[in-house]
mmCIF file of C-alpha atoms and ligand atoms in Angstrom:
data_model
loop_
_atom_site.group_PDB
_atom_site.id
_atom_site.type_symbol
_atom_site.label_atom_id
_atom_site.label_comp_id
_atom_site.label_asym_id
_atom_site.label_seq_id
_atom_site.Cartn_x
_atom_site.Cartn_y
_atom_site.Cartn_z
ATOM 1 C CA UNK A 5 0.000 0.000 0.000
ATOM 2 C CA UNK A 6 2.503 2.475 0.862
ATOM 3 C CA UNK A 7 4.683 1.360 -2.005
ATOM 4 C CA UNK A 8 1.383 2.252 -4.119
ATOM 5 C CA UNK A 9 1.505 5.652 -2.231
ATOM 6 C CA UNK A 10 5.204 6.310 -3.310
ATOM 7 C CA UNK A 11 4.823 5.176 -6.897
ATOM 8 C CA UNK A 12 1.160 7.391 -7.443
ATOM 9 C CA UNK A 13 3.671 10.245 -5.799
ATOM 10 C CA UNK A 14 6.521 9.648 -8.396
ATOM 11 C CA UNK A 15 4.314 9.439 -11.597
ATOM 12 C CA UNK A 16 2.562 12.883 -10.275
ATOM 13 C CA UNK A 17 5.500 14.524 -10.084
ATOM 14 C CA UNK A 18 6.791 12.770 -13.772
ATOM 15 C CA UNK A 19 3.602 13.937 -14.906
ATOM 16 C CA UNK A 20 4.425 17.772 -13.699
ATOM 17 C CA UNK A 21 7.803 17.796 -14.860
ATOM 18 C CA UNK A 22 6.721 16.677 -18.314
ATOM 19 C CA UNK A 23 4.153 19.497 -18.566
ATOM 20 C CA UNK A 24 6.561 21.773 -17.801
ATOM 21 C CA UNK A 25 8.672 20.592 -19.825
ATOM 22 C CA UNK A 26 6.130 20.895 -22.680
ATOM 23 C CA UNK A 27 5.090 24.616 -21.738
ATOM 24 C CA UNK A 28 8.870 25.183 -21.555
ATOM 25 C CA UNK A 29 9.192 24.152 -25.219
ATOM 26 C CA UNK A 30 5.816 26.313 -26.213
ATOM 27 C CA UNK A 31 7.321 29.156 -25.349
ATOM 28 C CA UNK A 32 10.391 28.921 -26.428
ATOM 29 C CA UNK A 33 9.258 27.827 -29.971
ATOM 30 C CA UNK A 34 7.034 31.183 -29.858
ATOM 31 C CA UNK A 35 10.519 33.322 -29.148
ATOM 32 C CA UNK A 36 13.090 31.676 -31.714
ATOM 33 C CA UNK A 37 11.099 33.366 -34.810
ATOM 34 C CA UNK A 38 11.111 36.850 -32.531
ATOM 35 C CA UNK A 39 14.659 36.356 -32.409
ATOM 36 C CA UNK A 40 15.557 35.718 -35.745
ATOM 37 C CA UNK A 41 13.507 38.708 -36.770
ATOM 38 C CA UNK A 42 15.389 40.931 -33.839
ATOM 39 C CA UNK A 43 19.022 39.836 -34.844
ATOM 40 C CA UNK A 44 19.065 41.217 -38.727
ATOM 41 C CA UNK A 45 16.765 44.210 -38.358
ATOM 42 C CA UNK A 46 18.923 46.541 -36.113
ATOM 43 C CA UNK A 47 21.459 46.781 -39.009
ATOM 44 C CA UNK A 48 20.050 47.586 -41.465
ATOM 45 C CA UNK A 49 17.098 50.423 -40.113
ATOM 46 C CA UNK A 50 20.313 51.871 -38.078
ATOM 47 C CA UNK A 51 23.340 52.208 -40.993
ATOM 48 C CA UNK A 52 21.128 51.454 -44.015
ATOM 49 C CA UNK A 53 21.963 54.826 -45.795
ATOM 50 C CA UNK A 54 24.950 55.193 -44.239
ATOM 51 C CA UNK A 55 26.073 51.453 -45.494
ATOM 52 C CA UNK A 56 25.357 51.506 -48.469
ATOM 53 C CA UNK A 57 27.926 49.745 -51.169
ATOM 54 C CA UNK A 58 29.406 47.927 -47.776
ATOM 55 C CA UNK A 59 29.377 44.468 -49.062
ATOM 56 C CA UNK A 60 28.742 42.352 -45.433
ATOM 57 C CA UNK A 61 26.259 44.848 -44.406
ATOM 58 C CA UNK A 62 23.945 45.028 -47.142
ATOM 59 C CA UNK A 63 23.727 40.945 -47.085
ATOM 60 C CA UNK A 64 22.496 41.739 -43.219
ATOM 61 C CA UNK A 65 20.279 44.638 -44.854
ATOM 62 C CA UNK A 66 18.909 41.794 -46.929
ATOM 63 C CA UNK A 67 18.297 39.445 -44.303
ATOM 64 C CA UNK A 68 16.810 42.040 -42.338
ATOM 65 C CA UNK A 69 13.961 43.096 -45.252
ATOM 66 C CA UNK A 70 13.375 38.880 -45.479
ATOM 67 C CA UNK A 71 12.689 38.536 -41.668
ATOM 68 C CA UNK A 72 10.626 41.801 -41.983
ATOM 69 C CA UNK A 73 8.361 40.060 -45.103
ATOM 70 C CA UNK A 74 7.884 37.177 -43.372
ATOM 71 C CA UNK A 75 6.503 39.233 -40.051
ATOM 72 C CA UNK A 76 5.296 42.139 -42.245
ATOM 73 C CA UNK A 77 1.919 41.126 -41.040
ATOM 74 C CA UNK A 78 2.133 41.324 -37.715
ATOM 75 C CA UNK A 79 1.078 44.429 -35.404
ATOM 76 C CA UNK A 80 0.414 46.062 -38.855
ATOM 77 C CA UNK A 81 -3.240 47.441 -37.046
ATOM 78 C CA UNK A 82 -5.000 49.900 -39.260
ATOM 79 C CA UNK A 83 -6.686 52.209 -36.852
ATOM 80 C CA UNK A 84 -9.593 54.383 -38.471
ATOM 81 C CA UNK A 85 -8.081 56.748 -40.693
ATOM 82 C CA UNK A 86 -9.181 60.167 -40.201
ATOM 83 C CA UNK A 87 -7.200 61.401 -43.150
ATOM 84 C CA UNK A 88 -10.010 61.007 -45.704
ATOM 85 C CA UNK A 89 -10.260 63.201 -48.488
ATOM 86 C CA UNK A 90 -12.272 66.493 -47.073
ATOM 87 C CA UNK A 91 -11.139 65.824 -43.664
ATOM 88 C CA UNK A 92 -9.512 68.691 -41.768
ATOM 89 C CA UNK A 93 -5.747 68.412 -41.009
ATOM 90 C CA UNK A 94 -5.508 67.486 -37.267
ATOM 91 C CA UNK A 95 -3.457 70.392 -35.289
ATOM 92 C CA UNK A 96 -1.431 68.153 -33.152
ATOM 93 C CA UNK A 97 1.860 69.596 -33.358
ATOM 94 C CA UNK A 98 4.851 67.585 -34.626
ATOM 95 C CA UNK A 99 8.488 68.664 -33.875
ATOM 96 C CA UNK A 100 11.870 69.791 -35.735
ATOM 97 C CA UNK A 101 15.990 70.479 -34.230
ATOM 98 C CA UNK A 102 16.456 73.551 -35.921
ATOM 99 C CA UNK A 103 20.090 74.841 -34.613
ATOM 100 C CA UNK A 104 19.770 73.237 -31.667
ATOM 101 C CA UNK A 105 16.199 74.139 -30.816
ATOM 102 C CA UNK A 106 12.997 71.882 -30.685
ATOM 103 C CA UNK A 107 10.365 73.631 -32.719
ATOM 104 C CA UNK A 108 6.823 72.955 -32.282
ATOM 105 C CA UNK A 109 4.833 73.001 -35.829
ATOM 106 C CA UNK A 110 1.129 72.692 -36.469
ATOM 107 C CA UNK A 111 0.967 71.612 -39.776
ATOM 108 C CA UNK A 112 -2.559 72.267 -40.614
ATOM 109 C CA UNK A 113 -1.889 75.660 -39.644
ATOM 110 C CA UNK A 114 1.161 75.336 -41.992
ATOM 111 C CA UNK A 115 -0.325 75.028 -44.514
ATOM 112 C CA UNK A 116 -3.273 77.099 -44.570
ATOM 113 C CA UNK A 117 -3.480 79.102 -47.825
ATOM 114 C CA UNK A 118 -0.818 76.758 -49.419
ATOM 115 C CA UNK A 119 -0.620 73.530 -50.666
ATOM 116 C CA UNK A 120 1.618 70.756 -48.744
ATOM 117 C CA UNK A 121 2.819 66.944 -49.562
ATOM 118 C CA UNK A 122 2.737 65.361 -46.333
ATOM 119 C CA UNK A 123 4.765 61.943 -46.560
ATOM 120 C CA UNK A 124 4.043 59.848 -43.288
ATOM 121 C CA UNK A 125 6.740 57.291 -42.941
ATOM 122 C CA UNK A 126 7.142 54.396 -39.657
ATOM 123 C CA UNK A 127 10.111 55.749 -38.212
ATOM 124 C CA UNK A 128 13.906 57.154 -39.762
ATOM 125 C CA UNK A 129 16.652 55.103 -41.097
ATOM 126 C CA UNK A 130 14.319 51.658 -42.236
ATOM 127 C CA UNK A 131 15.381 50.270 -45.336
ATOM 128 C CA UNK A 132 12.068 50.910 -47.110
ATOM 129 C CA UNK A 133 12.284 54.848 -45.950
ATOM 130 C CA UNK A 134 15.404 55.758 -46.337
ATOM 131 C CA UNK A 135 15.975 53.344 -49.791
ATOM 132 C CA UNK A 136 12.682 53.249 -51.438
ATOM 133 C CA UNK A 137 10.079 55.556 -49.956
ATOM 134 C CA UNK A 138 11.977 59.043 -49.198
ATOM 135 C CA UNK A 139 14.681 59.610 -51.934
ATOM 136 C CA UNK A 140 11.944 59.983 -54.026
ATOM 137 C CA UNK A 141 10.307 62.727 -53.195
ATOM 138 C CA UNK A 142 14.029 64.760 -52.744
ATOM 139 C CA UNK A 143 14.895 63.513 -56.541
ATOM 140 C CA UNK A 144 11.508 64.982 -57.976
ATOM 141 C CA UNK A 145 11.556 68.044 -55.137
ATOM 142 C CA UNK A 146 11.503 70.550 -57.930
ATOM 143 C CA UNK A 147 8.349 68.411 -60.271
ATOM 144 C CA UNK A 148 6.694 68.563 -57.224
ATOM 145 C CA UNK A 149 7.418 72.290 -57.117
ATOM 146 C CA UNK A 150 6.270 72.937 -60.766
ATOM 147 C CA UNK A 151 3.248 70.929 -59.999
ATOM 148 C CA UNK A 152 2.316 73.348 -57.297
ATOM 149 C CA UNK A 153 3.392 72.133 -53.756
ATOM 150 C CA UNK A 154 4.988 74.325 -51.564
ATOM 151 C CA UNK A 155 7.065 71.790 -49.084
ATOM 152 C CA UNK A 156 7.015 68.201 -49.050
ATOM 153 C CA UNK A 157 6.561 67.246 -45.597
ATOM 154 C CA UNK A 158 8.389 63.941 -44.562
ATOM 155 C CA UNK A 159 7.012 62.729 -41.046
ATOM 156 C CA UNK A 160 9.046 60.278 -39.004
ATOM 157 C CA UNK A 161 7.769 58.324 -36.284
ATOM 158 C CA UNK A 162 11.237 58.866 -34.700
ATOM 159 C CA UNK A 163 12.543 61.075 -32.323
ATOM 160 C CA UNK A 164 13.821 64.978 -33.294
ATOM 161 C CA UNK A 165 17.002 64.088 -32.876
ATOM 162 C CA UNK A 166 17.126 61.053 -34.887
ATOM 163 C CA UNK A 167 14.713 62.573 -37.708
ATOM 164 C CA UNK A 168 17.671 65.548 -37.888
ATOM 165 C CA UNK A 169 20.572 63.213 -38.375
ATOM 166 C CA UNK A 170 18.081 61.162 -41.424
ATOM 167 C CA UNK A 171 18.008 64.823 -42.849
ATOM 168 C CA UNK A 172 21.751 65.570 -42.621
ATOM 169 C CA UNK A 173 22.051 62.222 -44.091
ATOM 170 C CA UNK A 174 19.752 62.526 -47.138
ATOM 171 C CA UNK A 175 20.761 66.467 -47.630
ATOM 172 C CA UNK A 176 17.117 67.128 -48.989
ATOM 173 C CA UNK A 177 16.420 71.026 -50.570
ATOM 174 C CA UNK A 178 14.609 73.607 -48.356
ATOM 175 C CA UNK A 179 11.560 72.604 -50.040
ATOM 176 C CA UNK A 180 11.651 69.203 -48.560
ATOM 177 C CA UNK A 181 11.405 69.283 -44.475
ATOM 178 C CA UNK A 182 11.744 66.576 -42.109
ATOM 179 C CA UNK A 183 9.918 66.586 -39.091
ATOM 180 C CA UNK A 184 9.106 64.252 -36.086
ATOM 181 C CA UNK A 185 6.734 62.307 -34.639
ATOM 182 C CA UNK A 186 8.613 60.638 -31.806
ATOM 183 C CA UNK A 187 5.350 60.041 -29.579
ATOM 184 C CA UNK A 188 3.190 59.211 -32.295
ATOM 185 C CA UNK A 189 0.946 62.270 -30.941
ATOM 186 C CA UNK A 190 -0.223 63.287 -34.866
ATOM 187 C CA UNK A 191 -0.358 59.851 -36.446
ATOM 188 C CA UNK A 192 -2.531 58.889 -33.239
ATOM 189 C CA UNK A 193 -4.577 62.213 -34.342
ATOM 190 C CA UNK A 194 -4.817 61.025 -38.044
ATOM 191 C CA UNK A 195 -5.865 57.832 -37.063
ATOM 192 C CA UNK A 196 -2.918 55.869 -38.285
ATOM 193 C CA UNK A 197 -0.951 54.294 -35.575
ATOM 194 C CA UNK A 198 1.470 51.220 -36.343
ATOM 195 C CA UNK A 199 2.244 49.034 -33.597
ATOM 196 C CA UNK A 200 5.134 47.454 -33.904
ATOM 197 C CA UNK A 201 5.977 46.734 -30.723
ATOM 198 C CA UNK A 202 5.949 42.913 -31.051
ATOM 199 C CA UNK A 203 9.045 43.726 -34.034
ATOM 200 C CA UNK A 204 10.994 45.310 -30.949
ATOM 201 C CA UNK A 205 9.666 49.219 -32.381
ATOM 202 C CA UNK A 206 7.187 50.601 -30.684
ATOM 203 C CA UNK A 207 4.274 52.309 -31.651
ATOM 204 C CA UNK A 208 4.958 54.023 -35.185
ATOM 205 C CA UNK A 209 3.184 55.713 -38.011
ATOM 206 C CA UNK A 210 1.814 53.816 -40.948
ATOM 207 C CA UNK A 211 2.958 54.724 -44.551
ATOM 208 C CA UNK A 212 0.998 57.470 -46.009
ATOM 209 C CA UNK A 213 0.814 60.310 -48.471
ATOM 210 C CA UNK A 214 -1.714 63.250 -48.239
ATOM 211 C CA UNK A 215 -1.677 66.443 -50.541
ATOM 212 C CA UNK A 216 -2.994 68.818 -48.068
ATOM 213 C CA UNK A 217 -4.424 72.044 -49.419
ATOM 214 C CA UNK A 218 -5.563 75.043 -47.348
ATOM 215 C CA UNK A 219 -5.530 72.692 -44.492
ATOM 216 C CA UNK A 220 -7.732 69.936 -45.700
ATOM 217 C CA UNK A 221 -6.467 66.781 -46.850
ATOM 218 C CA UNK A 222 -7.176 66.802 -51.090
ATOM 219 C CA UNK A 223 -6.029 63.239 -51.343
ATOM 220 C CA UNK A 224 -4.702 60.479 -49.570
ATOM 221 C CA UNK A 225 -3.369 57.043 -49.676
ATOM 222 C CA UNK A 226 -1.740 54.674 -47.097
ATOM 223 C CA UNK A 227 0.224 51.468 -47.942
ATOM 224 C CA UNK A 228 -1.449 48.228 -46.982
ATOM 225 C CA UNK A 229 1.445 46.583 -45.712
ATOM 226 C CA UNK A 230 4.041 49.574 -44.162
ATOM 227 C CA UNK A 231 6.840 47.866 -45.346
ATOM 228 C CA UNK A 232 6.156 48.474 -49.283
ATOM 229 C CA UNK A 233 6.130 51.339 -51.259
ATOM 230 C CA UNK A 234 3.121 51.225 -53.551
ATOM 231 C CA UNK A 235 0.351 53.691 -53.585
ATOM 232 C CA UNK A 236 2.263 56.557 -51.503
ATOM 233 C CA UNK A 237 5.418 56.868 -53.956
ATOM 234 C CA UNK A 238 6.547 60.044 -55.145
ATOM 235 C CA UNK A 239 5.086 58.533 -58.681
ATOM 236 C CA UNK A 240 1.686 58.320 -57.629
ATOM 237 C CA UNK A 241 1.645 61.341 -55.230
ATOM 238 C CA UNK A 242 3.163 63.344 -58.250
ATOM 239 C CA UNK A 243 0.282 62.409 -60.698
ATOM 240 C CA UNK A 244 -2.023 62.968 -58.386
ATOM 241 C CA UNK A 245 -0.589 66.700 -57.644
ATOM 242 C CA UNK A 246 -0.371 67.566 -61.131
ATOM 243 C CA UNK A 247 -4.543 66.128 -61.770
ATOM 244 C CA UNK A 248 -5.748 69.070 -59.659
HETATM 245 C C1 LIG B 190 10.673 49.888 -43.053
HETATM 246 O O1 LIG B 190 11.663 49.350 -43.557
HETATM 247 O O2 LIG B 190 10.319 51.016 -43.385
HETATM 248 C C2 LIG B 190 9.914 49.180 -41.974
HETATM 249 C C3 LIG B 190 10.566 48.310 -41.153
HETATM 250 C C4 LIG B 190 9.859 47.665 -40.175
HETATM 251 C C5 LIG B 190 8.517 47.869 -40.026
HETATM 252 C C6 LIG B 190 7.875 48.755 -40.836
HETATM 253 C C7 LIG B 190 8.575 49.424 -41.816
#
């Protein structure tokens, strides 16, 4: 009998440790594919301009824009988008390092008798901003010009500081400005807040273009997956400029 006792005792406790052991594994099979995405990524969004032509770095650049299409789904929420054609610019100010100084600039009031290209992008330095999305719109600065916008806008969901050192980078002309987002304040006004958190970056901005005129947006567009330029490139946003 108390042999039974001991062996019932045994196989409980084989029983636990096996269930542990299984939850163990669970989790740990949810992390590796985390981790693999975590390892590549930093590279690449941190150097990617600044590596360019650097042989070992752009095969990490690589590996980082693979591990970000296979996860390009996740935390990709859509939030309701309150920069529909009509709608009213929202005031929320966003911020700029000018000489050392953090300026405070509400864009709808920016632009009020003027028209403005206002280029939403997830954050400074990712591959698809800094080597598809942006360069664009600083290439074609002057079409955009003849096509009657005033300033391109290019809003980073990245801090002032960081969003000055993408501008020194990319050297755009006075007609293109770079300004941040760094607590998500306007894109959580617009109604287009990216959480990325489960990537390791935050909150962020979806991709978006708007031609704002007079304060209202005249058109607008955000990419489906924020890791593509499709329906916000300088292209499209260019065409659509020189319709109206
Ligand atoms: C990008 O390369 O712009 C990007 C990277 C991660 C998430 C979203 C966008």
């Amino acid at each position: 009998m108390r042999m039974t006792a001991v062996h019932a005792q045994t196989e409980q406790m084989r029983q636990d440790r096996s269930a542990r052991c299984a939850e163990k594994h669970r989790l740990r099979s949810r992390t590796v594919p985390l981790r693999g995405l975590i390892r590549p990524v930093p590279a690449p969004c941190a150097f990617a301009g600044a590596t360019r032509g650097a042989e070992s770095l752009s095969r990490g650049r690589i590996q980082g824009i693979q591990a970000l299409e296979r996860f390009s789904t996740w935390g990709m929420s859509v939030c309701e988008d309150h920069m529909k054609t009509g709608s009213e610019l929202p005031s929320t100010p966003v911020q700029q390092l000018v000489n050392g100084e953090v300026r405070e600039i509400d864009l709808a009031a920016r632009s009020a008798g003027r028209t403005m290209v206002l280029v939403s992008v997830p954050g400074a330095f990712t591959p698809t901003c800094s080597d598809q999305h942006v360069p664009g719109f600083i290439r074609e600065a002057q079409a955009f010009r003849d096509a009657g916008a005033d300033e391109i806008v290019i809003l980073a969901a990245s801090d002032f500081f960081v969003v000055k050192a993408w501008s020194d980078q990319l050297k755009p002309p006075e007609t293109v400005q770079f300004m941040a987002d760094g607590s998500q304040k306007f894109a959580r006004a617009a109604g287009q807040i990216l959480d990325l958190t489960d990537l390791g970056l935050g909150l962020r901005s979806q991709r978006s273009a708007a031609v704002i005129r007079d304060g209202k947006v005249a058109w607008s567009a955000i990419e489906p997956d924020a890791t593509a330029v499709t329906i916000t490139s300088s292209e499209v946003v260019l065409s659509q400029l020189q319709r109206k």
